[in-house]
Short mmCIF file of C-alpha atoms in Angstrom, two decimals:
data_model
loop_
_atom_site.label_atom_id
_atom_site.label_comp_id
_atom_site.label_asym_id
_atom_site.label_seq_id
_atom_site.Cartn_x
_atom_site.Cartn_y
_atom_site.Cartn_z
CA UNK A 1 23.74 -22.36 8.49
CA UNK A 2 25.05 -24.65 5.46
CA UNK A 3 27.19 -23.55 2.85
CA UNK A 4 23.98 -24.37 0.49
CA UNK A 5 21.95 -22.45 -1.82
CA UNK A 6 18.18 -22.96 -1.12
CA UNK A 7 15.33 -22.21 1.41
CA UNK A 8 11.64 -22.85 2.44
CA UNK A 9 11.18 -22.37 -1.74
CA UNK A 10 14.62 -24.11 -2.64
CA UNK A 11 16.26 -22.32 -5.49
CA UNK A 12 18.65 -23.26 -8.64
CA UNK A 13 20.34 -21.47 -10.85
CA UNK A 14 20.53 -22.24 -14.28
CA UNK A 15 23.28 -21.44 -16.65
CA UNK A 16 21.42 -18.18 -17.90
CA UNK A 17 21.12 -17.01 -14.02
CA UNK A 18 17.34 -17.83 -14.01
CA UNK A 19 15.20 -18.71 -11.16
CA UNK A 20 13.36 -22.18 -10.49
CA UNK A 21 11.95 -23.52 -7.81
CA UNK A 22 13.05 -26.93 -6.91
CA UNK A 23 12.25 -29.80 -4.18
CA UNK A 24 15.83 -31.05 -3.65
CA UNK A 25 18.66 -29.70 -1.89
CA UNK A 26 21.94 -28.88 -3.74
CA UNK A 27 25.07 -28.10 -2.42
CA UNK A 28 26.91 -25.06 -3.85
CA UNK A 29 28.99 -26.95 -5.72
CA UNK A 30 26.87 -28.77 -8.07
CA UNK A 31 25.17 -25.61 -9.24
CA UNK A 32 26.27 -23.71 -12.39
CA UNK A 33 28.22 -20.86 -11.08
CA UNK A 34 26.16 -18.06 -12.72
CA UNK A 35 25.48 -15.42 -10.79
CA UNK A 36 21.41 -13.94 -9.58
CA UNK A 37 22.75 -10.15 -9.31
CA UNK A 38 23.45 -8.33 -12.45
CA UNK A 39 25.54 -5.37 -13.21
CA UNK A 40 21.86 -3.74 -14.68
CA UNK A 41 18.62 -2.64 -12.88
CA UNK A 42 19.07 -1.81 -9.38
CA UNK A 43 16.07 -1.92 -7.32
CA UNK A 44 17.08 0.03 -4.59
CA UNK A 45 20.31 0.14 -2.18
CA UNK A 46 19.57 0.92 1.17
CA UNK A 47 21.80 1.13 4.47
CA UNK A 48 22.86 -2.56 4.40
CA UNK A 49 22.75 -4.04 1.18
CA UNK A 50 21.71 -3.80 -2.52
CA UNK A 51 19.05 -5.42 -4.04
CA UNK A 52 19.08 -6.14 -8.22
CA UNK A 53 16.59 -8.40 -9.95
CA UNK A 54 17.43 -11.26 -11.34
CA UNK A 55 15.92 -12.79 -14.70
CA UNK A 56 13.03 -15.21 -15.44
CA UNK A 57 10.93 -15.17 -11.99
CA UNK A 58 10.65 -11.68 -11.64
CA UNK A 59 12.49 -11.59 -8.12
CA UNK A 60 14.43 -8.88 -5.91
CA UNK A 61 17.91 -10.39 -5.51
CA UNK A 62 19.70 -8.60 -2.22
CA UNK A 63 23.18 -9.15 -1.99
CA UNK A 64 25.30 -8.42 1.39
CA UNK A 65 27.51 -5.58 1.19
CA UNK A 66 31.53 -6.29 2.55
CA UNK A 67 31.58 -3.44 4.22
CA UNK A 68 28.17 -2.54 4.83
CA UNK A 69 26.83 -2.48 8.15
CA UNK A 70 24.89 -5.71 8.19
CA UNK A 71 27.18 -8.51 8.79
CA UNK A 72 26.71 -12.27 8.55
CA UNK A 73 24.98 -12.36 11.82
CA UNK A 74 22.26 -9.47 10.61
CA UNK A 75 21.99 -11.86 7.09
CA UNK A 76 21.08 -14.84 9.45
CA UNK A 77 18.64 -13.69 11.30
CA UNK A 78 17.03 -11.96 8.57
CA UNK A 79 16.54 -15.11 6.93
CA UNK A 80 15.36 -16.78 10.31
CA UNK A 81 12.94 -13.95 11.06
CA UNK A 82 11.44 -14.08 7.04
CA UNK A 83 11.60 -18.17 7.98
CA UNK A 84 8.93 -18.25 11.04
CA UNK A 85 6.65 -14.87 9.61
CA UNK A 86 4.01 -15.25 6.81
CA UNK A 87 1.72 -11.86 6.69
CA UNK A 88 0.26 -10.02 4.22
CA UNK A 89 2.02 -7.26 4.84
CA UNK A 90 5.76 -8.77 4.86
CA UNK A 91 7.48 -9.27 1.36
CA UNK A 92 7.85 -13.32 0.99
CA UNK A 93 11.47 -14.36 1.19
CA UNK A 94 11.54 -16.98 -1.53
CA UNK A 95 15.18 -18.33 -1.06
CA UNK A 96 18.80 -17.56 0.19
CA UNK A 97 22.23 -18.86 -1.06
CA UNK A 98 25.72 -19.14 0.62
CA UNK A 99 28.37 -19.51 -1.05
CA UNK A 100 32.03 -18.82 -0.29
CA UNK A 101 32.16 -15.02 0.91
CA UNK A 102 28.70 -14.04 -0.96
CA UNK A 103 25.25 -14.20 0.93
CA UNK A 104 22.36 -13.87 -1.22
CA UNK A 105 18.48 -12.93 -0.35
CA UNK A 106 15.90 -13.69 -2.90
CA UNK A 107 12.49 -11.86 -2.40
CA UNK A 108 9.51 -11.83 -4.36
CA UNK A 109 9.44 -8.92 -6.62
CA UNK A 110 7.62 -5.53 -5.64
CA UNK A 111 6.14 -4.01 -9.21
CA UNK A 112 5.11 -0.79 -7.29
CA UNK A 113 8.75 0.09 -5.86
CA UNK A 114 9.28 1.81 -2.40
CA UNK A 115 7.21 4.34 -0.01
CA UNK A 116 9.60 7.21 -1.61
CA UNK A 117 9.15 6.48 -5.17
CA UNK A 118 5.07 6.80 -5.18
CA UNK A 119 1.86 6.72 -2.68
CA UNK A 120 -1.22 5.86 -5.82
CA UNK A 121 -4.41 3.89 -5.36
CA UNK A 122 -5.13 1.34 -2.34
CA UNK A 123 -2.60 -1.36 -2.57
CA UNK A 124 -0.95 -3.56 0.10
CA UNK A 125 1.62 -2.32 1.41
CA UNK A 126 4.42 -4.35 2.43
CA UNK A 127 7.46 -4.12 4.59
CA UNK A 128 11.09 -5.48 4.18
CA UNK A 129 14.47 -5.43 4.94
CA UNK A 130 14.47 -7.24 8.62
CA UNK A 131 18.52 -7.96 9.23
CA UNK A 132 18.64 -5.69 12.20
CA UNK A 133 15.50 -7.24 13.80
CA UNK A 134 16.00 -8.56 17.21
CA UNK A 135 13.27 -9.85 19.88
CA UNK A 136 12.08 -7.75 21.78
CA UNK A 137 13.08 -7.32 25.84
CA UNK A 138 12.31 -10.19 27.85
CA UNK A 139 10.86 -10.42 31.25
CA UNK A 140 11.32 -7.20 33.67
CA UNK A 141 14.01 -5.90 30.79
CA UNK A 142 13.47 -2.42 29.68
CA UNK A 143 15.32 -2.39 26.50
CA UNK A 144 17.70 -5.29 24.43
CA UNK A 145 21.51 -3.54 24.08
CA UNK A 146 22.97 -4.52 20.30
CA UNK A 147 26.00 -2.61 18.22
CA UNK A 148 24.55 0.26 16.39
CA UNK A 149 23.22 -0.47 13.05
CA UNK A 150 21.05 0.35 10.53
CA UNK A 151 19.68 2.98 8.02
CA UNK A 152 20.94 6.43 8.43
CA UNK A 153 18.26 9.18 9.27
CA UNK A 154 15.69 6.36 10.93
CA UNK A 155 17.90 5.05 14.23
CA UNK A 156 16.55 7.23 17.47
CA UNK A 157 19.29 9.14 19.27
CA UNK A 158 19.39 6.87 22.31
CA UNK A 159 19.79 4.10 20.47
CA UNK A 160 22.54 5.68 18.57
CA UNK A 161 24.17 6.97 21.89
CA UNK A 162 23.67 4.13 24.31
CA UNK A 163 23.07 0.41 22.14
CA UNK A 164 19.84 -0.03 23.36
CA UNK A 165 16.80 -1.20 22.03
CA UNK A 166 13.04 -0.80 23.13
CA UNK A 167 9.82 -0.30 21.19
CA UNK A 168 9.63 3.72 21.95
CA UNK A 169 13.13 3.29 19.49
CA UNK A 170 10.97 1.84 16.54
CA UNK A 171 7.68 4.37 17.05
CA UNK A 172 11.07 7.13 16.74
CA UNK A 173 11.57 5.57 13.24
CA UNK A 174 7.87 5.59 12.26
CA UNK A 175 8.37 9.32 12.91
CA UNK A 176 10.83 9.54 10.56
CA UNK A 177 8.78 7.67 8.01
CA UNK A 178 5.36 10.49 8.56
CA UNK A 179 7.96 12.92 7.45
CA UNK A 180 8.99 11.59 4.86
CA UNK A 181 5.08 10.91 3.60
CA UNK A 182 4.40 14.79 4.79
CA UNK A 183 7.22 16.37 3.15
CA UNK A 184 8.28 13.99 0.00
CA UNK A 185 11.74 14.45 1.10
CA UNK A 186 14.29 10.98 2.56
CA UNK A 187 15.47 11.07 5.59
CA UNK A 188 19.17 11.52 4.30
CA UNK A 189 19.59 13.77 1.46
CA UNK A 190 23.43 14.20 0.78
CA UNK A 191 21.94 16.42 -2.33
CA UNK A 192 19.97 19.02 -0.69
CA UNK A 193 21.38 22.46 1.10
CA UNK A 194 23.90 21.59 4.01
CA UNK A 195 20.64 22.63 6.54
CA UNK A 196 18.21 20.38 4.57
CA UNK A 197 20.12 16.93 4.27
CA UNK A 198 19.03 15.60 7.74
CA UNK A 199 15.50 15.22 7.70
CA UNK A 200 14.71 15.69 11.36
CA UNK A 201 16.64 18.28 12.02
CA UNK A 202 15.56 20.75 9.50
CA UNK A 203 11.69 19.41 10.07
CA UNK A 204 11.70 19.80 14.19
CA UNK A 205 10.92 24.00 14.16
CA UNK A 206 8.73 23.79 11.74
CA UNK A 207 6.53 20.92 13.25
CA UNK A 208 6.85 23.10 16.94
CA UNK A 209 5.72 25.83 15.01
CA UNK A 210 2.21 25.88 13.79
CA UNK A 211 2.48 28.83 11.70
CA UNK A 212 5.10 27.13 9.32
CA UNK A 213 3.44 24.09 9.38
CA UNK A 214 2.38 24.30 6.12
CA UNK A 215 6.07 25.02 4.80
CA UNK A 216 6.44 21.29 5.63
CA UNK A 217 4.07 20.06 3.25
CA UNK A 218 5.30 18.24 -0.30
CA UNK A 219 4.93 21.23 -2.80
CA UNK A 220 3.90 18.62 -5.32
CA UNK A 221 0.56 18.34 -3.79
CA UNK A 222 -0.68 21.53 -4.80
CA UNK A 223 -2.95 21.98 -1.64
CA UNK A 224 -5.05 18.68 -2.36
CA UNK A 225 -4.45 17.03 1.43
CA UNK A 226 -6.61 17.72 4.30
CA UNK A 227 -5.58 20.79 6.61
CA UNK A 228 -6.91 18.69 9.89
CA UNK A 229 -4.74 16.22 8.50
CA UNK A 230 -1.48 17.87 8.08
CA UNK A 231 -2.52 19.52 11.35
CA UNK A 232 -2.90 15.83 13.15
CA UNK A 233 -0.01 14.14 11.04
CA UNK A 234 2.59 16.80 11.89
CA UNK A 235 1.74 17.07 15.52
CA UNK A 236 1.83 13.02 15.42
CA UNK A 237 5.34 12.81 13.92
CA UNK A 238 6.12 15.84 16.50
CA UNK A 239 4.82 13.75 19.53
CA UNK A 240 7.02 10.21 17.88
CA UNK A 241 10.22 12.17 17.13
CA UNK A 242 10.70 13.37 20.94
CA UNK A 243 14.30 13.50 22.43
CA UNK A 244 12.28 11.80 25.37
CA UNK A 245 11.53 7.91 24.52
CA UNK A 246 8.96 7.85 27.46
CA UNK A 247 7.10 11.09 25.39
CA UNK A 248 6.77 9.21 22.26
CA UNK A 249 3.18 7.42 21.94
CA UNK A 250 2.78 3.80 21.39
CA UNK A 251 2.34 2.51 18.34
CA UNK A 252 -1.22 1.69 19.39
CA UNK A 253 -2.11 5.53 20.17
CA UNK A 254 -0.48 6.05 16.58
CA UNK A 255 -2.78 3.83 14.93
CA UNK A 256 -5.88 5.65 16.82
CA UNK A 257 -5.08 9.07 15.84
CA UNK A 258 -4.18 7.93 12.19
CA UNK A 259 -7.11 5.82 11.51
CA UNK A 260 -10.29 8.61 12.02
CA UNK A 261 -7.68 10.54 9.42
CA UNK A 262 -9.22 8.51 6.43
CA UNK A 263 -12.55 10.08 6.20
CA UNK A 264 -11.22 13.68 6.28
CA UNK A 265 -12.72 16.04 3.25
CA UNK A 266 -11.00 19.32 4.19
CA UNK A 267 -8.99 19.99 1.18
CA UNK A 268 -6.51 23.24 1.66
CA UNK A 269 -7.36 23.69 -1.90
CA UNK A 270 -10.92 24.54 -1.21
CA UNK A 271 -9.68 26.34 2.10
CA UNK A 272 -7.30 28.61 0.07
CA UNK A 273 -10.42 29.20 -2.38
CA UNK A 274 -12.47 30.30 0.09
CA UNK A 275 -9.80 32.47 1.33
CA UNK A 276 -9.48 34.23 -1.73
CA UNK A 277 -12.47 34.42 -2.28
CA UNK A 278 -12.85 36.36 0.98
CA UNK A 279 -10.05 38.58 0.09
CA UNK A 280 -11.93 39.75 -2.85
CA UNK A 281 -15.13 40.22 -1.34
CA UNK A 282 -13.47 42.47 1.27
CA UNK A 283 -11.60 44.26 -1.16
CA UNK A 284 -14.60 45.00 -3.63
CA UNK A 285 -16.10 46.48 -0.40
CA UNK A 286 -13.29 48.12 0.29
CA UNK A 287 -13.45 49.85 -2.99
CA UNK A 288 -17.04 50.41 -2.97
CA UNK A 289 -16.45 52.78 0.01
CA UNK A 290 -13.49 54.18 -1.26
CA UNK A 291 -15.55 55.26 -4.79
CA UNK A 292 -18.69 56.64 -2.22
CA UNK A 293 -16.24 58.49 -0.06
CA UNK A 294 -14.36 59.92 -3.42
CA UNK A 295 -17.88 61.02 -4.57
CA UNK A 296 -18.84 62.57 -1.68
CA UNK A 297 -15.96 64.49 -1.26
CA UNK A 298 -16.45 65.76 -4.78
CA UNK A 299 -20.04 66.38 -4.87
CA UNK A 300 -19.15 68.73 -1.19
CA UNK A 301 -16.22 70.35 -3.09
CA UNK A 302 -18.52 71.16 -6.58
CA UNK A 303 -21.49 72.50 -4.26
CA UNK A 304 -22.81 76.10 -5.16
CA UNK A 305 -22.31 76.20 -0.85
CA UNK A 306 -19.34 75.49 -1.14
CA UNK A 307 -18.25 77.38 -4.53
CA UNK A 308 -19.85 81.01 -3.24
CA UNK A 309 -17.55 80.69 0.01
CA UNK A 310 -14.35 79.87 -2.14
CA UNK A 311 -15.59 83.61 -4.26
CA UNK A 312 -16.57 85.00 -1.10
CA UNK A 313 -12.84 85.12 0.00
#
């Protein structure tokens, strides 16, 4: 790949570190050396690289990381793999630049931030961050071997053990990601109790265990999600998370048990209601027959029966 800034959507920068479009193809050289990444407003960092926005197109500037795990080789083909897909559901890569040791992405801008910072209203979701991509196995291969990289708390243990690569290792990582929607927590938390900082492991008793199922659950919801769908979610995550890659489902056996989920109504809310409401029913009975079996008991004790016996003796 040229030492060249510029892409499928060819970009300059200007002498205030703006973005512009443009149809011709500059070397390095001839462009203003002002930088796209500022010092302000990080977007997000994750396991390979940080990405800052840069000024007048709103855009999401990812710069590679020295010593982060994804190399030049990782920065290539994430710009080849952004180069051949156009989807809905992919952020657009809108340029690259190269230039000396620094390698540049430029992506179009994501207003609503990352899974972890919010899940409101119906929008389109949209996924990024494709460096570590490879193609899948060829032929009669089973699996693709590569060095170990990628984001902590997401790779599947064979893959970290052995190098290699198959589709059961991605369905592992979307297993990560249901936790993460089920409990609110990332799948690294360096901040949380020593027991707590690795997702999986603190998750996996809890999801084998369905009476602390419900411990899972993101306190923040306050009982408004579906029990049946906890219930179905959890065991889902449970069945992609296996130690065994030929347990996990495929990723079209995920999207049949998660799309019925949808129309569910079942709030725990109205569950835990009902419950109480249950609870007081059976305890105002409870006390009704208390209060009759106190009155009887006094009413037998006052009797003139009862009184002439106590005199008798």
């Amino acid at each position: 790949m040229d030492n060249k800034c510029g892409c499928w959507a060819l970009l300059k920068r200007s002498v205030i570190g703006s973005c512009k479009p443009s149809a011709s193809r500059d070397s390095a050289k001839t462009i203003p050396r002002t930088s796209l990444v500022y010092d302000a407003g990080w977007i997000e960092e994750n396991g390979t690289a940080p990405a800052k926005p840069g000024s007048g197109i709103t855009v999401a500037v990812k710069s590679l990381k020295p010593d982060g795990l994804q190399g030049h080789r990782e920065w290539v083909a994430e710009v080849d793999f952004l180069g051949q897909l156009h989807h809905s559901n992919l952020v657009k890569l809108i340029g690259y630049c190269i230039e000396d040791d620094q390698r540049l992405l430029v992506y179009e801008f994501m207003t609503r931030g990352s899974l972890e910072n919010h899940l409101l209203e119906e929008y389109n979701a949209k996924l990024s961050d494709f460096g570590l991509a490879k193609a899948g196995p060829q032929g009669d291969k089973t699996h693709v071997s590569t060095r170990v990289v990628g984001t902590y708390g997401y790779a599947a243990p064979e893959y970290v053990m052995t190098g290699h690569l198959t589709s059961k290792s991605d369905v592992y990582s979307f297993g990560v990601v249901l936790l993460e929607i089920l409990t609110g927590r990332r799948s690294m938390d360096k901040k949380r109790p020593t027991g707590e900082q690795n997702l999986v492991a603190w998750a996996r008793p809890y999801l084998a265990d369905k009476r602390k199922l419900y411990q899972l659950v993101d306190p923040r919801l306050e009982l408004n999600f579906s029990l049946k769908g906890v219930q179905k979610v959890s065991q889902l995550a449970y069945n992609c998370l296996s130690r065994d890659p030929k347990s996990r489902p495929t990723m079209d056996e995920v999207v049949k048990v998660l799309t019925p989920l949808q129309d569910l109504n079942d709030l725990a809310i109205l569950s835990y209601h009902s419950r109480l409401s249950q609870q007081a029913r059976r305890k105002k009975k409870s006390e009704g027959t208390q209060q009759h079996t106190n009155a009887s008991s006094k009413s037998i004790r006052n009797s003139p029966l009862n009184t002439g016996k106590q005199r008798c003796r």
